[in-house]
Amino acid sequence: MSRYVVAITGGIASGKSEVTRRFERLGVHVADADVAARALVEPGQPALADIVARFGAGVLDAQGRLDRAALRRHVFDNDQARRDLEAILHPRIREALARECAQAPGAYAMVAVPLLTEVGGRDAYPWVNRVLVVDVPVDEQVRRLMRRDGIDEALARRMLAAQATREQRLALADDVIGNDGPLDALDAAVSALHARYLALAADATARHTPT
């Protein structure tokens, strides 16, 4: 079981997945908030029932599965609806992630939470020991979003405006990986952080081991 947990976060199109894949190749277990969220809204899950009770059966498709596009229409530009959805999902996501990290093999585990800043940061995840932020300049995020999603600049900037600012994310960081260069540059950064986290995890284990 992992006593030491590192949270990884970053804005949209910052390249978090590229970073987490590199940690996984080094044998680190990564618990992903997006994966946990998808599992929680499978048919038969209590969270899906709560979503239907709040937003109506119109958020289901013909097979009884969550229609994410329909749900997005409910919460888009509707702060109360978004808060209601977060109240249904986020406590369950945190519980699932804490359980997965506690059961993870290895000296330390990682938890990938794209909206860590937006959902309360360290207050929402008090069991996280350290926060790693994947950082890119806003203009680079805009370029990546336009290229990735085939959208115009105005929409890309609106999408970024719906998230925490770069400065707010960096205020949470213990460690930062700048990801505005070539992907190959990530390898050295990840390897250095992996060594640091192994040392920190070993120290935390030693401090909690009875003598």
Backbone as a chain_set.jsonl record, in Angstrom:
{"seq": "MSRYVVAITGGIASGKSEVTRRFERLGVHVADADVAARALVEPGQPALADIVARFGAGVLDAQGRLDRAALRRHVFDNDQARRDLEAILHPRIREALARECAQAPGAYAMVAVPLLTEVGGRDAYPWVNRVLVVDVPVDEQVRRLMRRDGIDEALARRMLAAQATREQRLALADDVIGNDGPLDALDAAVSALHARYLALAADATARHTPT", "coords": {"N": [[0.838, -1.193, 0.0], [0.452, 2.278, -0.724], [1.925, 4.788, 1.082], [2.512, 7.332, 0.445], [1.415, 9.994, -1.534], [1.176, 11.651, -4.579], [-0.314, 14.348, -6.088], [-1.273, 15.142, -9.395], [-1.814, 17.782, -11.594], [-3.208, 20.196, -13.891], [-3.931, 22.659, -16.399], [-6.399, 22.555, -19.082], [-5.287, 20.938, -22.022], [-2.641, 21.01, -21.262], [-0.944, 18.898, -21.25], [-0.984, 16.841, -19.38], [-1.515, 14.095, -19.581], [0.596, 13.099, -21.1], [2.641, 13.387, -19.264], [1.786, 11.771, -17.091], [1.77, 9.278, -18.319], [4.477, 8.787, -18.587], [5.303, 8.565, -15.913], [3.872, 6.249, -15.309], [5.194, 4.406, -16.929], [7.463, 4.14, -15.479], [6.652, 2.561, -13.479], [4.855, 3.574, -11.653], [1.759, 3.742, -9.998], [-1.122, 5.286, -11.223], [-3.922, 6.901, -10.205], [-6.824, 7.943, -11.716], [-8.886, 10.741, -11.939], [-10.772, 11.237, -13.944], [-11.269, 8.692, -14.986], [-12.325, 7.47, -12.714], [-14.638, 9.006, -12.419], [-16.085, 8.304, -14.711], [-16.631, 5.622, -14.171], [-18.338, 5.877, -12.026], [-20.729, 6.746, -13.078], [-21.84, 4.713, -14.484], [-24.511, 2.544, -15.654], [-26.811, 1.654, -13.109], [-25.325, 2.573, -10.998], [-25.295, 4.459, -7.937], [-24.68, 7.215, -8.181], [-25.412, 7.864, -10.798], [-28.175, 7.539, -10.641], [-28.751, 9.635, -8.884], [-28.035, 11.818, -10.464], [-29.941, 11.644, -12.529], [-32.236, 12.034, -10.996], [-31.872, 14.699, -10.324], [-31.538, 16.095, -12.792], [-33.242, 14.983, -14.643], [-34.706, 12.448, -16.844], [-33.881, 12.96, -19.384], [-31.144, 13.125, -19.568], [-30.204, 10.687, -20.125], [-29.286, 8.181, -22.548], [-30.686, 6.136, -25.212], [-30.06, 3.602, -24.369], [-29.997, 3.77, -21.675], [-27.741, 4.814, -20.588], [-25.489, 7.393, -19.424], [-25.884, 10.396, -21.135], [-23.561, 12.365, -22.055], [-23.312, 14.715, -23.529], [-25.889, 15.77, -23.407], [-26.058, 16.213, -20.668], [-24.058, 18.14, -20.375], [-25.281, 20.281, -21.632], [-27.146, 20.999, -19.746], [-25.606, 22.021, -17.648], [-23.99, 23.947, -18.732], [-23.002, 27.246, -18.598], [-24.612, 27.541, -16.346], [-24.462, 28.096, -13.214], [-25.551, 27.109, -10.797], [-26.571, 24.598, -11.512], [-24.202, 23.365, -12.242], [-22.868, 23.343, -9.778], [-24.576, 21.643, -8.397], [-24.206, 19.246, -9.786], [-21.495, 18.814, -9.247], [-21.663, 18.416, -6.489], [-22.878, 15.965, -6.393], [-21.028, 14.268, -7.668], [-18.255, 14.809, -6.949], [-17.568, 14.24, -4.144], [-17.82, 11.432, -4.201], [-15.965, 10.764, -6.165], [-13.569, 11.568, -4.926], [-13.527, 9.785, -2.755], [-13.33, 7.318, -4.087], [-10.839, 7.622, -5.356], [-9.106, 7.964, -3.166], [-9.318, 5.456, -2.002], [-8.29, 3.833, -4.058], [-5.651, 4.77, -4.239], [-4.699, 4.118, -1.699], [-4.603, 1.394, -1.891], [-2.749, 0.946, -3.809], [0.149, -0.493, -5.37], [3.713, -0.19, -4.78], [6.172, 2.373, -3.91], [5.153, 4.942, -3.875], [2.096, 6.573, -4.889], [0.274, 8.116, -7.581], [-2.204, 10.646, -8.1], [-4.344, 11.736, -10.489], [-5.822, 14.706, -11.006], [-7.533, 16.744, -12.821], [-9.052, 19.067, -12.239], [-8.144, 19.998, -9.776], [-7.518, 22.447, -8.477], [-9.914, 23.839, -8.84], [-11.786, 22.362, -7.359], [-11.206, 22.676, -4.721], [-8.607, 22.152, -3.959], [-5.942, 21.396, -1.759], [-7.488, 21.273, 0.523], [-9.667, 19.757, -0.252], [-8.443, 17.379, -0.825], [-6.977, 16.177, 1.482], [-5.337, 14.038, 2.028], [-3.322, 13.95, 0.245], [0.135, 14.203, -0.314], [1.832, 15.807, -1.812], [1.922, 18.184, -4.502], [1.987, 18.233, -7.962], [2.271, 20.321, -10.668], [1.508, 20.54, -14.043], [2.589, 22.735, -16.34], [1.877, 25.234, -18.751], [2.271, 28.062, -20.945], [-0.484, 30.33, -21.412], [-1.1, 31.112, -24.065], [0.021, 29.026, -25.514], [-1.587, 26.913, -24.648], [-3.984, 27.721, -25.855], [-3.317, 27.51, -28.596], [-2.874, 24.73, -28.755], [-5.414, 23.738, -28.058], [-6.998, 24.734, -30.164], [-5.871, 23.361, -32.293], [-6.185, 20.684, -31.477], [-8.989, 20.342, -31.048], [-10.153, 21.503, -33.212], [-11.248, 24.117, -33.157], [-12.127, 27.651, -32.933], [-10.171, 30.557, -31.955], [-11.543, 32.183, -30.131], [-13.424, 30.478, -28.879], [-11.659, 28.652, -27.711], [-10.378, 30.281, -25.829], [-12.537, 30.915, -24.199], [-13.052, 28.423, -23.104], [-10.74, 28.084, -21.557], [-11.108, 30.178, -19.801], [-13.101, 29.206, -18.194], [-11.868, 27.612, -16.406], [-9.63, 27.346, -13.526], [-7.147, 29.914, -13.071], [-3.845, 30.11, -14.498], [-2.06, 31.12, -12.597], [-3.401, 30.56, -10.201], [-3.314, 27.744, -10.163], [-0.525, 27.324, -10.062], [0.002, 28.338, -7.563], [-0.663, 26.291, -5.891], [1.326, 24.466, -6.202], [3.901, 22.155, -5.359], [5.819, 21.129, -6.951], [6.788, 21.726, -10.336], [6.314, 21.033, -13.731], [7.372, 22.276, -16.69], [5.775, 22.303, -19.735], [6.069, 23.19, -22.4], [7.835, 22.659, -24.319], [9.664, 20.347, -26.469], [8.386, 16.962, -26.509], [10.244, 15.062, -25.752], [11.74, 16.313, -23.839], [10.38, 15.969, -21.528], [11.07, 13.534, -20.418], [13.49, 13.627, -18.894], [12.734, 15.415, -16.885], [10.626, 14.051, -15.635], [11.957, 11.755, -14.745], [13.74, 12.857, -12.867], [11.946, 13.882, -10.962], [10.686, 11.53, -10.214], [12.751, 10.183, -8.867], [13.042, 11.951, -6.737], [10.521, 11.694, -5.504], [10.535, 9.013, -4.752], [12.514, 9.098, -2.77], [11.319, 10.84, -0.914], [9.045, 9.359, -0.275], [10.224, 7.113, 0.895], [11.347, 8.3, 3.139], [9.024, 9.19, 4.446], [7.851, 6.715, 5.01], [9.763, 5.629, 6.743], [9.516, 7.341, 8.9], [7.054, 6.663, 9.844], [7.269, 4.098, 10.641], [7.358, 1.845, 13.281], [9.962, 1.657, 15.712]], "CA": [[0.0, 0.0, 0.0], [1.235, 3.504, -0.843], [1.743, 5.778, 2.138], [2.839, 8.647, -0.094], [0.594, 10.253, -2.719], [1.447, 12.888, -5.305], [-1.375, 14.763, -7.008], [-0.818, 15.814, -10.609], [-2.896, 18.583, -12.145], [-2.808, 21.143, -14.926], [-5.049, 23.143, -17.188], [-6.74, 21.834, -20.297], [-4.267, 20.954, -23.08], [-1.306, 21.245, -20.712], [-0.119, 17.715, -21.474], [-0.932, 15.985, -18.18], [-1.492, 12.678, -19.954], [1.961, 12.766, -21.509], [3.447, 13.276, -18.058], [1.39, 10.601, -16.305], [2.22, 8.066, -19.02], [5.886, 8.573, -18.279], [5.369, 8.008, -14.559], [3.383, 4.863, -15.36], [6.249, 3.572, -17.505], [8.438, 3.924, -14.405], [6.043, 1.647, -12.52], [4.029, 4.297, -10.679], [0.32, 3.608, -10.197], [-1.801, 6.58, -11.338], [-5.376, 6.884, -10.077], [-7.272, 9.03, -12.585], [-10.21, 11.241, -11.567], [-11.691, 11.09, -15.069], [-11.643, 7.276, -15.034], [-13.22, 7.236, -11.578], [-15.922, 9.656, -12.703], [-16.83, 7.505, -15.702], [-17.126, 4.409, -13.513], [-19.411, 6.228, -11.089], [-21.989, 7.033, -13.771], [-22.296, 3.547, -15.215], [-25.872, 2.147, -15.268], [-26.935, 0.952, -11.841], [-24.57, 3.234, -9.943], [-26.094, 5.471, -7.222], [-24.432, 8.566, -8.683], [-26.23, 8.08, -11.991], [-29.551, 7.728, -10.179], [-28.853, 10.979, -8.331], [-27.993, 12.755, -11.592], [-31.252, 11.596, -13.19], [-33.204, 12.667, -10.098], [-31.683, 16.157, -10.353], [-31.601, 16.719, -14.106], [-34.282, 14.38, -15.467], [-34.334, 11.301, -17.665], [-33.328, 13.419, -20.65], [-29.69, 13.015, -19.59], [-29.878, 9.304, -20.482], [-29.509, 7.821, -23.943], [-31.684, 5.084, -25.403], [-29.619, 2.393, -23.66], [-29.984, 4.035, -20.242], [-26.431, 5.3, -20.161], [-25.42, 8.842, -19.342], [-25.629, 11.155, -22.352], [-22.737, 13.453, -21.538], [-23.616, 15.952, -24.251], [-27.128, 16.298, -22.835], [-25.75, 16.731, -19.333], [-23.304, 19.39, -20.539], [-26.222, 21.352, -21.965], [-27.793, 21.422, -18.503], [-24.706, 22.733, -16.734], [-23.263, 24.995, -19.452], [-23.419, 28.602, -18.207], [-25.592, 27.48, -15.262], [-23.597, 27.841, -12.066], [-26.211, 26.278, -9.797], [-26.606, 23.228, -12.03], [-22.834, 22.828, -12.156], [-22.595, 23.041, -8.372], [-25.358, 20.455, -8.024], [-23.529, 18.078, -10.356], [-20.265, 18.607, -8.479], [-22.01, 17.872, -5.176], [-23.181, 14.544, -6.584], [-19.904, 13.474, -8.157], [-16.916, 15.018, -6.41], [-17.256, 13.444, -2.945], [-17.661, 10.03, -4.581], [-14.691, 10.651, -6.882], [-12.49, 11.635, -3.937], [-13.521, 8.533, -1.992], [-12.811, 6.256, -4.953], [-9.418, 7.854, -5.581], [-8.385, 7.683, -1.919], [-9.296, 3.997, -1.837], [-7.384, 3.274, -5.058], [-4.269, 5.105, -3.881], [-4.329, 3.359, -0.506], [-4.385, 0.002, -2.27], [-1.798, 0.885, -4.917], [1.48, -1.017, -5.068], [4.809, 0.739, -5.007], [6.569, 3.276, -2.835], [4.209, 6.058, -3.868], [1.086, 6.564, -5.941], [-0.118, 9.434, -8.083], [-3.62, 10.833, -8.364], [-4.495, 12.748, -11.533], [-7.056, 15.468, -10.773], [-7.431, 17.928, -13.671], [-9.686, 20.242, -11.63], [-7.771, 20.03, -8.365], [-7.653, 23.809, -7.971], [-11.313, 24.254, -8.857], [-12.625, 21.629, -6.403], [-10.821, 22.923, -3.336], [-7.181, 21.964, -3.732], [-5.497, 20.536, -0.66], [-8.585, 21.086, 1.478], [-10.511, 18.674, -0.749], [-7.631, 16.164, -0.875], [-6.01, 16.32, 2.574], [-4.458, 12.87, 2.099], [-2.247, 14.12, -0.744], [1.36, 14.713, 0.298], [2.57, 16.739, -2.657], [1.182, 18.555, -5.715], [2.767, 18.492, -9.168], [1.505, 21.048, -11.682], [2.017, 20.576, -15.413], [2.352, 24.143, -16.658], [2.204, 25.783, -20.073], [1.727, 29.409, -21.127], [-1.876, 30.341, -21.89], [-1.163, 31.168, -25.534], [0.297, 27.678, -26.009], [-2.814, 26.148, -24.434], [-4.939, 28.127, -26.89], [-2.901, 26.902, -29.863], [-3.113, 23.286, -28.695], [-6.853, 23.489, -28.083], [-7.475, 24.988, -31.522], [-5.39, 22.27, -33.145], [-6.744, 19.403, -31.018], [-10.448, 20.273, -31.14], [-10.651, 22.132, -34.429], [-12.104, 25.232, -32.768], [-11.492, 28.944, -33.149], [-9.472, 31.086, -30.788], [-12.491, 32.72, -29.157], [-13.958, 29.371, -28.087], [-10.559, 28.117, -26.895], [-10.153, 31.168, -24.68], [-13.68, 30.761, -23.286], [-12.839, 27.173, -22.381], [-9.718, 28.337, -20.542], [-11.656, 31.09, -18.794], [-13.982, 28.445, -17.31], [-11.027, 26.902, -15.447], [-8.773, 28.182, -12.691], [-6.075, 30.57, -13.813], [-2.503, 29.53, -14.391], [-1.486, 31.568, -11.332], [-4.056, 29.822, -9.115], [-2.76, 26.387, -10.135], [0.863, 27.357, -9.624], [0.025, 28.622, -6.124], [-0.811, 25.012, -5.192], [2.374, 23.523, -6.614], [5.191, 21.861, -4.742], [6.715, 20.87, -8.078], [6.239, 22.19, -11.614], [6.926, 20.612, -14.989], [7.025, 23.116, -17.832], [5.544, 21.405, -20.866], [5.902, 23.947, -23.636], [8.921, 22.295, -25.218], [9.477, 19.039, -27.102], [7.973, 15.906, -25.591], [11.426, 14.356, -25.246], [12.257, 17.016, -22.667], [9.657, 15.515, -20.352], [11.672, 12.332, -19.848], [14.442, 13.981, -17.845], [12.002, 16.047, -15.788], [9.889, 13.016, -14.921], [12.922, 10.891, -14.061], [14.248, 13.566, -11.694], [10.883, 13.928, -9.955], [10.478, 10.167, -9.729], [13.784, 9.94, -7.857], [12.7, 12.753, -5.554], [9.349, 11.133, -4.823], [10.959, 7.767, -4.092], [13.222, 9.467, -1.546], [10.339, 11.389, 0.024], [8.2, 8.255, 0.183], [11.026, 6.304, 1.815], [11.47, 9.045, 4.389], [7.723, 9.143, 5.115], [7.673, 5.353, 5.534], [10.657, 5.455, 7.897], [8.989, 8.103, 10.03], [5.83, 6.022, 10.349], [7.562, 2.708, 10.995], [7.787, 1.736, 14.679], [11.328, 1.15, 15.894]], "C": [[0.874, 1.245, 0.0], [0.896, 4.461, 0.286], [1.884, 7.193, 1.59], [2.087, 8.849, -1.403], [0.942, 11.624, -3.288], [0.27, 13.173, -6.223], [-0.752, 15.447, -8.212], [-2.017, 16.529, -11.225], [-2.326, 19.531, -13.19], [-4.027, 21.552, -15.718], [-5.29, 22.287, -18.421], [-5.63, 22.031, -21.335], [-2.865, 21.29, -22.552], [-0.377, 20.056, -20.925], [0.022, 16.819, -20.263], [-0.806, 14.512, -18.544], [-0.106, 12.24, -20.389], [2.852, 12.565, -20.288], [3.083, 12.01, -17.283], [1.808, 9.306, -16.994], [3.676, 7.761, -18.713], [6.081, 8.049, -16.857], [4.909, 6.553, -14.55], [4.438, 3.938, -15.937], [7.362, 3.301, -16.494], [7.859, 3.056, -13.292], [5.163, 2.302, -11.472], [2.548, 4.081, -11.011], [-0.315, 4.998, -10.196], [-3.307, 6.348, -11.25], [-5.912, 8.13, -10.773], [-8.69, 9.446, -12.232], [-11.212, 11.069, -12.701], [-12.171, 9.642, -15.199], [-12.615, 6.951, -13.908], [-14.593, 7.825, -11.835], [-16.744, 8.846, -13.69], [-17.402, 6.242, -15.067], [-18.322, 4.702, -12.626], [-20.748, 6.468, -11.772], [-22.401, 5.892, -14.698], [-23.733, 3.198, -14.778], [-25.874, 1.33, -13.983], [-26.191, 1.597, -10.695], [-25.415, 4.32, -9.262], [-25.887, 6.888, -7.751], [-25.272, 8.852, -9.921], [-27.687, 8.299, -11.605], [-29.741, 9.133, -9.622], [-28.831, 12.039, -9.427], [-29.343, 12.805, -12.3], [-32.309, 12.267, -12.317], [-33.095, 14.184, -10.146], [-31.968, 16.759, -11.716], [-32.654, 16.113, -15.034], [-33.764, 13.273, -16.363], [-33.766, 11.7, -19.023], [-31.819, 13.376, -20.718], [-29.246, 11.585, -19.873], [-30.093, 9.082, -21.964], [-30.485, 6.652, -24.022], [-31.33, 3.799, -24.677], [-29.568, 2.601, -22.138], [-28.64, 4.464, -19.695], [-26.433, 6.82, -20.158], [-25.08, 9.439, -20.704], [-24.863, 12.41, -21.927], [-23.011, 14.775, -22.244], [-24.882, 16.592, -23.698], [-26.88, 16.889, -21.454], [-24.993, 18.05, -19.429], [-24.238, 20.549, -20.857], [-26.925, 21.876, -20.712], [-26.885, 22.329, -17.669], [-23.951, 23.868, -17.407], [-23.844, 26.363, -19.091], [-24.499, 28.612, -17.133], [-24.837, 27.088, -13.986], [-24.253, 26.939, -11.034], [-26.265, 24.823, -10.241], [-25.226, 22.585, -11.943], [-22.488, 22.469, -10.715], [-23.357, 21.807, -7.913], [-24.691, 19.184, -8.547], [-22.249, 17.777, -9.583], [-20.562, 17.994, -7.116], [-22.354, 16.389, -5.254], [-21.911, 13.741, -6.836], [-18.622, 13.61, -7.329], [-16.644, 14.275, -5.108], [-17.043, 11.972, -3.259], [-16.342, 9.812, -5.316], [-13.536, 10.647, -5.887], [-12.386, 10.331, -3.143], [-12.926, 7.398, -2.813], [-11.308, 6.405, -5.168], [-8.598, 7.562, -4.332], [-8.255, 6.182, -1.706], [-8.302, 3.367, -2.809], [-5.929, 3.556, -4.703], [-3.809, 4.302, -2.671], [-3.989, 1.919, -0.835], [-3.307, -0.159, -3.341], [-0.48, 0.269, -4.483], [2.526, 0.073, -5.253], [5.053, 1.678, -3.839], [5.647, 4.479, -2.728], [3.226, 5.882, -5.016], [0.853, 7.995, -6.403], [-1.625, 9.457, -8.271], [-3.748, 12.004, -9.333], [-5.849, 13.425, -11.372], [-6.976, 16.749, -11.599], [-7.972, 19.191, -13.018], [-9.344, 20.371, -10.145], [-7.955, 21.432, -7.769], [-9.115, 24.196, -7.826], [-12.156, 23.576, -7.777], [-12.164, 21.782, -4.957], [-9.383, 22.644, -3.001], [-6.87, 21.012, -2.595], [-6.592, 20.311, 0.373], [-9.484, 19.922, 1.059], [-9.774, 17.339, -0.752], [-6.568, 16.214, 0.226], [-5.039, 15.157, 2.693], [-3.354, 12.906, 1.05], [-1.041, 14.761, -0.071], [2.032, 15.823, -0.504], [1.767, 16.992, -3.928], [2.17, 18.897, -6.824], [1.867, 19.164, -10.196], [2.231, 20.962, -13.014], [1.614, 21.934, -15.984], [2.742, 24.46, -18.089], [1.652, 27.203, -20.144], [0.328, 29.348, -21.748], [-1.945, 30.336, -23.414], [-0.865, 29.801, -26.148], [-0.903, 26.778, -25.796], [-3.834, 26.454, -25.526], [-4.583, 27.468, -28.219], [-3.183, 25.403, -29.874], [-4.598, 22.955, -28.77], [-7.415, 23.681, -29.485], [-7.095, 23.841, -32.445], [-6.067, 20.952, -32.781], [-8.229, 19.278, -31.317], [-11.015, 20.904, -32.395], [-11.578, 23.301, -34.156], [-11.386, 26.544, -33.029], [-10.913, 29.478, -31.842], [-10.443, 31.583, -29.721], [-13.053, 31.615, -28.269], [-12.873, 28.781, -27.188], [-10.331, 28.977, -25.664], [-11.325, 31.118, -23.705], [-13.532, 29.484, -22.468], [-11.804, 27.355, -21.275], [-10.262, 29.222, -19.428], [-12.564, 30.37, -17.808], [-13.198, 27.673, -16.259], [-10.304, 27.896, -14.542], [-7.679, 28.812, -13.548], [-4.752, 29.823, -13.62], [-1.887, 29.878, -13.037], [-2.1, 30.816, -10.147], [-3.53, 28.396, -9.019], [-1.336, 26.393, -9.59], [0.979, 27.641, -8.127], [-0.106, 27.35, -5.294], [0.428, 24.133, -5.287], [3.501, 23.395, -5.607], [6.249, 21.677, -5.821], [6.008, 21.31, -9.354], [7.033, 21.558, -12.743], [6.433, 21.56, -16.069], [6.935, 22.253, -19.077], [5.251, 22.179, -22.138], [7.046, 23.7, -24.609], [8.654, 20.964, -25.888], [9.143, 17.968, -26.072], [9.161, 15.166, -24.994], [11.979, 15.012, -23.988], [11.558, 16.579, -21.39], [10.36, 14.352, -19.658], [12.604, 12.657, -18.689], [13.731, 14.582, -16.644], [11.267, 15.01, -14.959], [10.853, 12.111, -14.151], [13.456, 11.552, -12.793], [13.195, 13.615, -10.59], [10.607, 12.548, -9.377], [11.5, 9.826, -8.641], [13.484, 10.72, -6.578], [11.539, 12.137, -4.787], [9.671, 9.808, -4.142], [11.66, 8.074, -2.77], [12.256, 10.002, -0.497], [9.445, 10.289, 0.59], [8.948, 7.372, 1.169], [11.163, 6.991, 3.166], [10.159, 9.021, 5.164], [7.464, 7.773, 5.73], [8.522, 5.137, 6.777], [10.107, 6.169, 9.123], [7.765, 7.466, 10.644], [6.033, 4.567, 10.748], [8.028, 2.633, 12.439], [9.197, 1.159, 14.759], [11.38, 0.227, 17.101]], "O": [[1.92, 1.27, 0.648], [-0.247, 4.891, 0.439], [1.421, 8.148, 2.213], [2.115, 7.985, -2.28], [0.995, 12.62, -2.567], [-0.1, 12.333, -7.043], [0.182, 16.236, -8.074], [-3.096, 15.952, -11.359], [-1.111, 19.647, -13.347], [-5.045, 20.86, -15.706], [-4.492, 21.413, -18.758], [-5.107, 23.132, -21.506], [-2.015, 21.787, -23.29], [0.84, 20.187, -20.795], [1.02, 16.113, -20.12], [-0.075, 13.767, -17.891], [0.32, 11.128, -20.079], [3.712, 11.684, -20.276], [3.966, 11.262, -16.864], [2.162, 8.337, -16.322], [4.058, 6.597, -18.594], [6.929, 7.187, -16.623], [5.494, 5.72, -13.858], [4.57, 2.799, -15.488], [8.115, 2.338, -16.64], [8.512, 2.843, -12.27], [4.766, 1.655, -10.503], [2.136, 4.221, -12.163], [-0.081, 5.793, -9.286], [-3.896, 5.687, -12.105], [-5.502, 9.247, -10.456], [-9.599, 8.616, -12.222], [-12.383, 10.783, -12.45], [-13.342, 9.397, -15.487], [-13.605, 6.247, -14.113], [-15.606, 7.208, -11.504], [-17.958, 8.714, -13.531], [-18.521, 5.836, -15.382], [-19.219, 3.87, -12.489], [-21.793, 6.402, -11.124], [-23.22, 6.086, -15.596], [-24.129, 3.519, -13.658], [-25.05, 0.435, -13.795], [-26.391, 1.223, -9.54], [-26.169, 5.025, -9.934], [-26.827, 7.682, -7.765], [-25.788, 9.958, -10.079], [-28.36, 9.154, -12.181], [-30.775, 9.758, -9.858], [-29.531, 13.047, -9.33], [-29.832, 13.884, -12.633], [-33.174, 12.983, -12.822], [-34.1, 14.884, -10.024], [-32.579, 17.824, -11.801], [-32.931, 16.667, -16.097], [-32.565, 13.159, -16.615], [-33.225, 10.855, -19.736], [-31.246, 13.564, -21.791], [-28.049, 11.294, -19.865], [-30.962, 9.702, -22.576], [-31.041, 6.232, -23.007], [-32.212, 2.987, -24.397], [-29.145, 1.709, -21.403], [-28.426, 4.477, -18.483], [-27.267, 7.455, -20.803], [-24.11, 9.035, -21.345], [-25.462, 13.394, -21.492], [-22.948, 15.837, -21.624], [-24.948, 17.81, -23.537], [-27.424, 17.939, -21.112], [-25.251, 18.974, -18.658], [-24.015, 21.672, -20.405], [-27.257, 23.059, -20.631], [-27.352, 23.291, -17.059], [-23.327, 24.677, -16.721], [-25.04, 26.601, -19.261], [-25.234, 29.592, -17.015], [-24.607, 25.909, -13.719], [-23.583, 26.088, -10.45], [-26.032, 23.917, -9.44], [-25.099, 21.406, -11.611], [-21.889, 21.425, -10.455], [-22.84, 21.013, -7.127], [-24.619, 18.175, -7.846], [-21.952, 16.617, -9.297], [-19.805, 17.149, -6.637], [-22.146, 15.646, -4.295], [-21.739, 12.656, -6.28], [-17.972, 12.604, -7.043], [-15.558, 13.713, -4.968], [-16.184, 11.327, -2.658], [-15.676, 8.797, -5.115], [-12.628, 9.822, -5.989], [-11.288, 9.836, -2.891], [-12.122, 6.612, -2.312], [-10.582, 5.411, -5.161], [-7.518, 6.978, -4.42], [-7.208, 5.695, -1.281], [-7.552, 2.467, -2.431], [-5.071, 2.685, -4.847], [-2.663, 3.856, -2.619], [-3.185, 1.291, -0.146], [-2.989, -1.281, -3.735], [-0.036, 0.482, -3.354], [2.245, 1.13, -5.819], [4.252, 1.766, -2.908], [5.388, 4.98, -1.633], [3.478, 5.152, -5.975], [1.191, 8.954, -5.709], [-2.247, 8.435, -8.56], [-3.316, 13.119, -9.039], [-6.893, 12.805, -11.573], [-6.413, 17.742, -11.138], [-7.42, 20.274, -13.215], [-10.177, 20.808, -9.351], [-8.494, 21.573, -6.671], [-9.515, 24.8, -6.83], [-13.144, 24.153, -7.322], [-12.669, 21.099, -4.067], [-8.962, 22.874, -1.868], [-7.471, 19.943, -2.487], [-6.621, 19.27, 1.028], [-10.0, 19.192, 1.905], [-10.404, 16.283, -0.69], [-5.376, 16.287, -0.075], [-4.025, 15.267, 3.382], [-2.538, 11.987, 0.978], [-1.178, 15.745, 0.655], [2.719, 16.677, 0.059], [1.021, 16.123, -4.38], [3.061, 19.729, -6.655], [0.817, 18.629, -10.55], [3.419, 21.272, -13.107], [0.427, 22.239, -16.094], [3.784, 24.026, -18.58], [0.669, 27.517, -19.474], [0.008, 28.432, -22.507], [-2.768, 29.625, -23.991], [-1.43, 29.45, -27.184], [-1.219, 25.959, -26.66], [-4.473, 25.546, -26.057], [-5.458, 26.926, -28.895], [-3.668, 24.864, -30.868], [-4.999, 22.014, -29.455], [-8.223, 22.874, -29.944], [-7.894, 23.404, -33.273], [-6.474, 20.193, -33.661], [-8.685, 18.235, -31.784], [-12.223, 20.852, -32.626], [-12.586, 23.467, -34.844], [-10.188, 26.56, -33.313], [-11.14, 28.919, -30.769], [-10.186, 31.418, -28.528], [-13.152, 31.782, -27.054], [-13.138, 28.447, -26.033], [-10.115, 28.453, -24.571], [-11.124, 31.264, -22.499], [-13.85, 29.463, -21.279], [-11.977, 26.834, -20.173], [-9.922, 29.043, -18.259], [-12.781, 30.861, -16.7], [-13.786, 27.134, -15.321], [-10.353, 29.108, -14.753], [-7.336, 28.3, -14.613], [-4.59, 29.021, -12.7], [-1.264, 29.028, -12.402], [-1.396, 30.475, -9.196], [-3.32, 27.887, -7.917], [-0.983, 25.562, -8.753], [1.95, 27.229, -7.493], [0.291, 27.325, -4.129], [0.565, 23.166, -4.539], [3.992, 24.388, -5.071], [7.416, 22.02, -5.635], [4.78, 21.271, -9.44], [8.264, 21.546, -12.722], [5.234, 21.644, -16.337], [7.887, 21.56, -19.437], [4.307, 21.869, -22.865], [7.213, 24.423, -25.591], [7.517, 20.493, -25.877], [9.558, 18.049, -24.916], [9.095, 14.695, -23.858], [12.612, 14.351, -23.165], [12.075, 16.789, -20.293], [10.256, 14.203, -18.441], [12.522, 12.04, -17.628], [14.089, 14.289, -15.503], [11.275, 15.07, -13.73], [10.572, 11.746, -13.009], [13.61, 10.893, -11.765], [13.512, 13.413, -9.418], [10.328, 12.413, -8.186], [11.147, 9.246, -7.615], [13.655, 10.205, -5.473], [11.571, 12.066, -3.558], [9.138, 9.514, -3.072], [11.43, 7.396, -1.769], [12.362, 9.655, 0.68], [9.126, 10.284, 1.779], [8.378, 6.93, 2.166], [11.102, 6.342, 4.211], [10.159, 8.854, 6.383], [6.927, 7.672, 6.833], [8.067, 4.538, 7.751], [10.215, 5.672, 10.243], [7.461, 7.689, 11.816], [5.088, 3.885, 11.144], [9.002, 3.294, 12.799], [9.573, 0.287, 13.975], [12.442, -0.304, 17.426]]}, "num_chains": 1, "name": "protein.A"}
